[in-house]
mmCIF file of C-alpha atoms in Angstrom:
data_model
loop_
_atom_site.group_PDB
_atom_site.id
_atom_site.type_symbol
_atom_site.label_atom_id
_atom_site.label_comp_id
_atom_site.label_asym_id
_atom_site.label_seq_id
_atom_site.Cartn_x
_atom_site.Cartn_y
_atom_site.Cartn_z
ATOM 1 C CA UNK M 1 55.161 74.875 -40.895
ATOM 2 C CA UNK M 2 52.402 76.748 -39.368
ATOM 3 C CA UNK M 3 51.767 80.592 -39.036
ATOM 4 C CA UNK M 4 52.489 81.978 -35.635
ATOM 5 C CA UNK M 5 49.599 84.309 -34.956
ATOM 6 C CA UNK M 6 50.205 87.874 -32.572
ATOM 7 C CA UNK M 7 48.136 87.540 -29.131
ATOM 8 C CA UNK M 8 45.995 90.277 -31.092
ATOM 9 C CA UNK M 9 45.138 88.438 -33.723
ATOM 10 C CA UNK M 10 44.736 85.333 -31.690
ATOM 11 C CA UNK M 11 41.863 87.682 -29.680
ATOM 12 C CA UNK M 12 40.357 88.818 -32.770
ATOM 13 C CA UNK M 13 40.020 85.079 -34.156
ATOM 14 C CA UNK M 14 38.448 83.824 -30.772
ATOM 15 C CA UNK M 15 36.308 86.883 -30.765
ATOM 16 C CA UNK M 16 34.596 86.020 -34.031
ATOM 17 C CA UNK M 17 34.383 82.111 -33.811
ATOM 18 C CA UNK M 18 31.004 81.936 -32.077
ATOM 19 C CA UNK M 19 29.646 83.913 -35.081
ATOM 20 C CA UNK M 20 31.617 81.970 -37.618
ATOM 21 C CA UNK M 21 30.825 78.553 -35.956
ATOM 22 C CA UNK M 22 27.340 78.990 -34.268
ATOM 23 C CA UNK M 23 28.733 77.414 -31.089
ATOM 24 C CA UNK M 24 31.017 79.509 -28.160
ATOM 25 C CA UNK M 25 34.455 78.993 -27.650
ATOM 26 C CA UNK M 26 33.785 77.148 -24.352
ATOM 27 C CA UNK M 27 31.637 74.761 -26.283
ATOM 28 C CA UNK M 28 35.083 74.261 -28.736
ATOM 29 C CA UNK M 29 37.398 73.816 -25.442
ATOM 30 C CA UNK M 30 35.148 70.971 -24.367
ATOM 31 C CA UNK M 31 35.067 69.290 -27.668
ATOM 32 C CA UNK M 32 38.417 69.258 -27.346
ATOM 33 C CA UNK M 33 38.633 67.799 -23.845
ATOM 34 C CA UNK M 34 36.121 65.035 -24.741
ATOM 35 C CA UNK M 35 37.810 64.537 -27.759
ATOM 36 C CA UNK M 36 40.202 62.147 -28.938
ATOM 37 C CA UNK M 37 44.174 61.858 -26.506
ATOM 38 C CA UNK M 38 46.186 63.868 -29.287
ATOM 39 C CA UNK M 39 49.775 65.110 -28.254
ATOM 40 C CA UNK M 40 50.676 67.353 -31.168
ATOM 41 C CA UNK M 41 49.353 70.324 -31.654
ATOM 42 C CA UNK M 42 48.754 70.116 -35.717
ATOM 43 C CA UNK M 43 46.909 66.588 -34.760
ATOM 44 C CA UNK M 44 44.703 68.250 -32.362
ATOM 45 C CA UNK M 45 43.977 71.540 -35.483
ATOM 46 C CA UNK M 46 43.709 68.470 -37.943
ATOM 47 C CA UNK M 47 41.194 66.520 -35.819
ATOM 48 C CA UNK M 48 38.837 69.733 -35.288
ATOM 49 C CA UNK M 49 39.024 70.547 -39.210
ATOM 50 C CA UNK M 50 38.096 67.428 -40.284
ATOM 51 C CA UNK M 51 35.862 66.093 -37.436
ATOM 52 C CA UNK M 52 34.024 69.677 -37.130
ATOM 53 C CA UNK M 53 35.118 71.598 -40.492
ATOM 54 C CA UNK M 54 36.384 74.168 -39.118
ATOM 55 C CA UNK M 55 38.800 77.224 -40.877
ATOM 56 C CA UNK M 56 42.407 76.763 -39.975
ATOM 57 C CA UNK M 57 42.987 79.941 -38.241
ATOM 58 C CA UNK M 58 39.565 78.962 -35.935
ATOM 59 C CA UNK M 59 41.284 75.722 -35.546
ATOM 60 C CA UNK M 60 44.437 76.748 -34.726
ATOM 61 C CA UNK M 61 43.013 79.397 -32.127
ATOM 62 C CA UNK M 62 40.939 76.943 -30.520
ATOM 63 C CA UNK M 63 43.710 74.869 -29.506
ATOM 64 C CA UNK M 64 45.952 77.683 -29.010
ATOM 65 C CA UNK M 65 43.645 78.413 -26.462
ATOM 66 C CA UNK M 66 43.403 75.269 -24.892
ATOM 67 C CA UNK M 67 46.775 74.654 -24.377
ATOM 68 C CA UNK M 68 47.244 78.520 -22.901
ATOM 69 C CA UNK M 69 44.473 77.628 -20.532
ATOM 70 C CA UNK M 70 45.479 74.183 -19.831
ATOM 71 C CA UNK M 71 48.795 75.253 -19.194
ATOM 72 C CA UNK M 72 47.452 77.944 -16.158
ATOM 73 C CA UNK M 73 45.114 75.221 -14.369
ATOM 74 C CA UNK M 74 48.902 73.558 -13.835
ATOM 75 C CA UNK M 75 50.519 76.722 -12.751
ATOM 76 C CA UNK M 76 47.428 76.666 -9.727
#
């Protein structure tokens, strides 16, 4: 089962991912998108650590983040 991370820590981990990964997060949210059609959201943290060895908490925020911002685009 996964860790659920506070909206403050989930801030903090975004914050430090372009240092961590040499690439922005906007860069990870299109990777993502162009990515392979994965439903569930270990898959999708799986897929980035292994495709683009990423840290699980990275990971995890990354997709967090996608799915937060994915969900808003629907709410417009």
């Amino acid at each position: 089962m996964s860790q659920v991370f506070s909206e403050e820590t989930h801030q903090n981990l975004l914050s430090r991912i372009p240092h961590c990964t040499g690439r922005e997060v906007s860069d990870w949210l299109r990777a993502v998108d162009d990515g392979p059609a994965l439903f569930r959201f270990e898959e999708k943290v799986s897929w980035l650590r292994s495709e683009h060895n990423l840290a699980y908490g990275h990971a995890k925020a990354i997709i967090h983040e996608y799915d937060l911002r994915r969900a808003a685009r629907r709410l417009l």
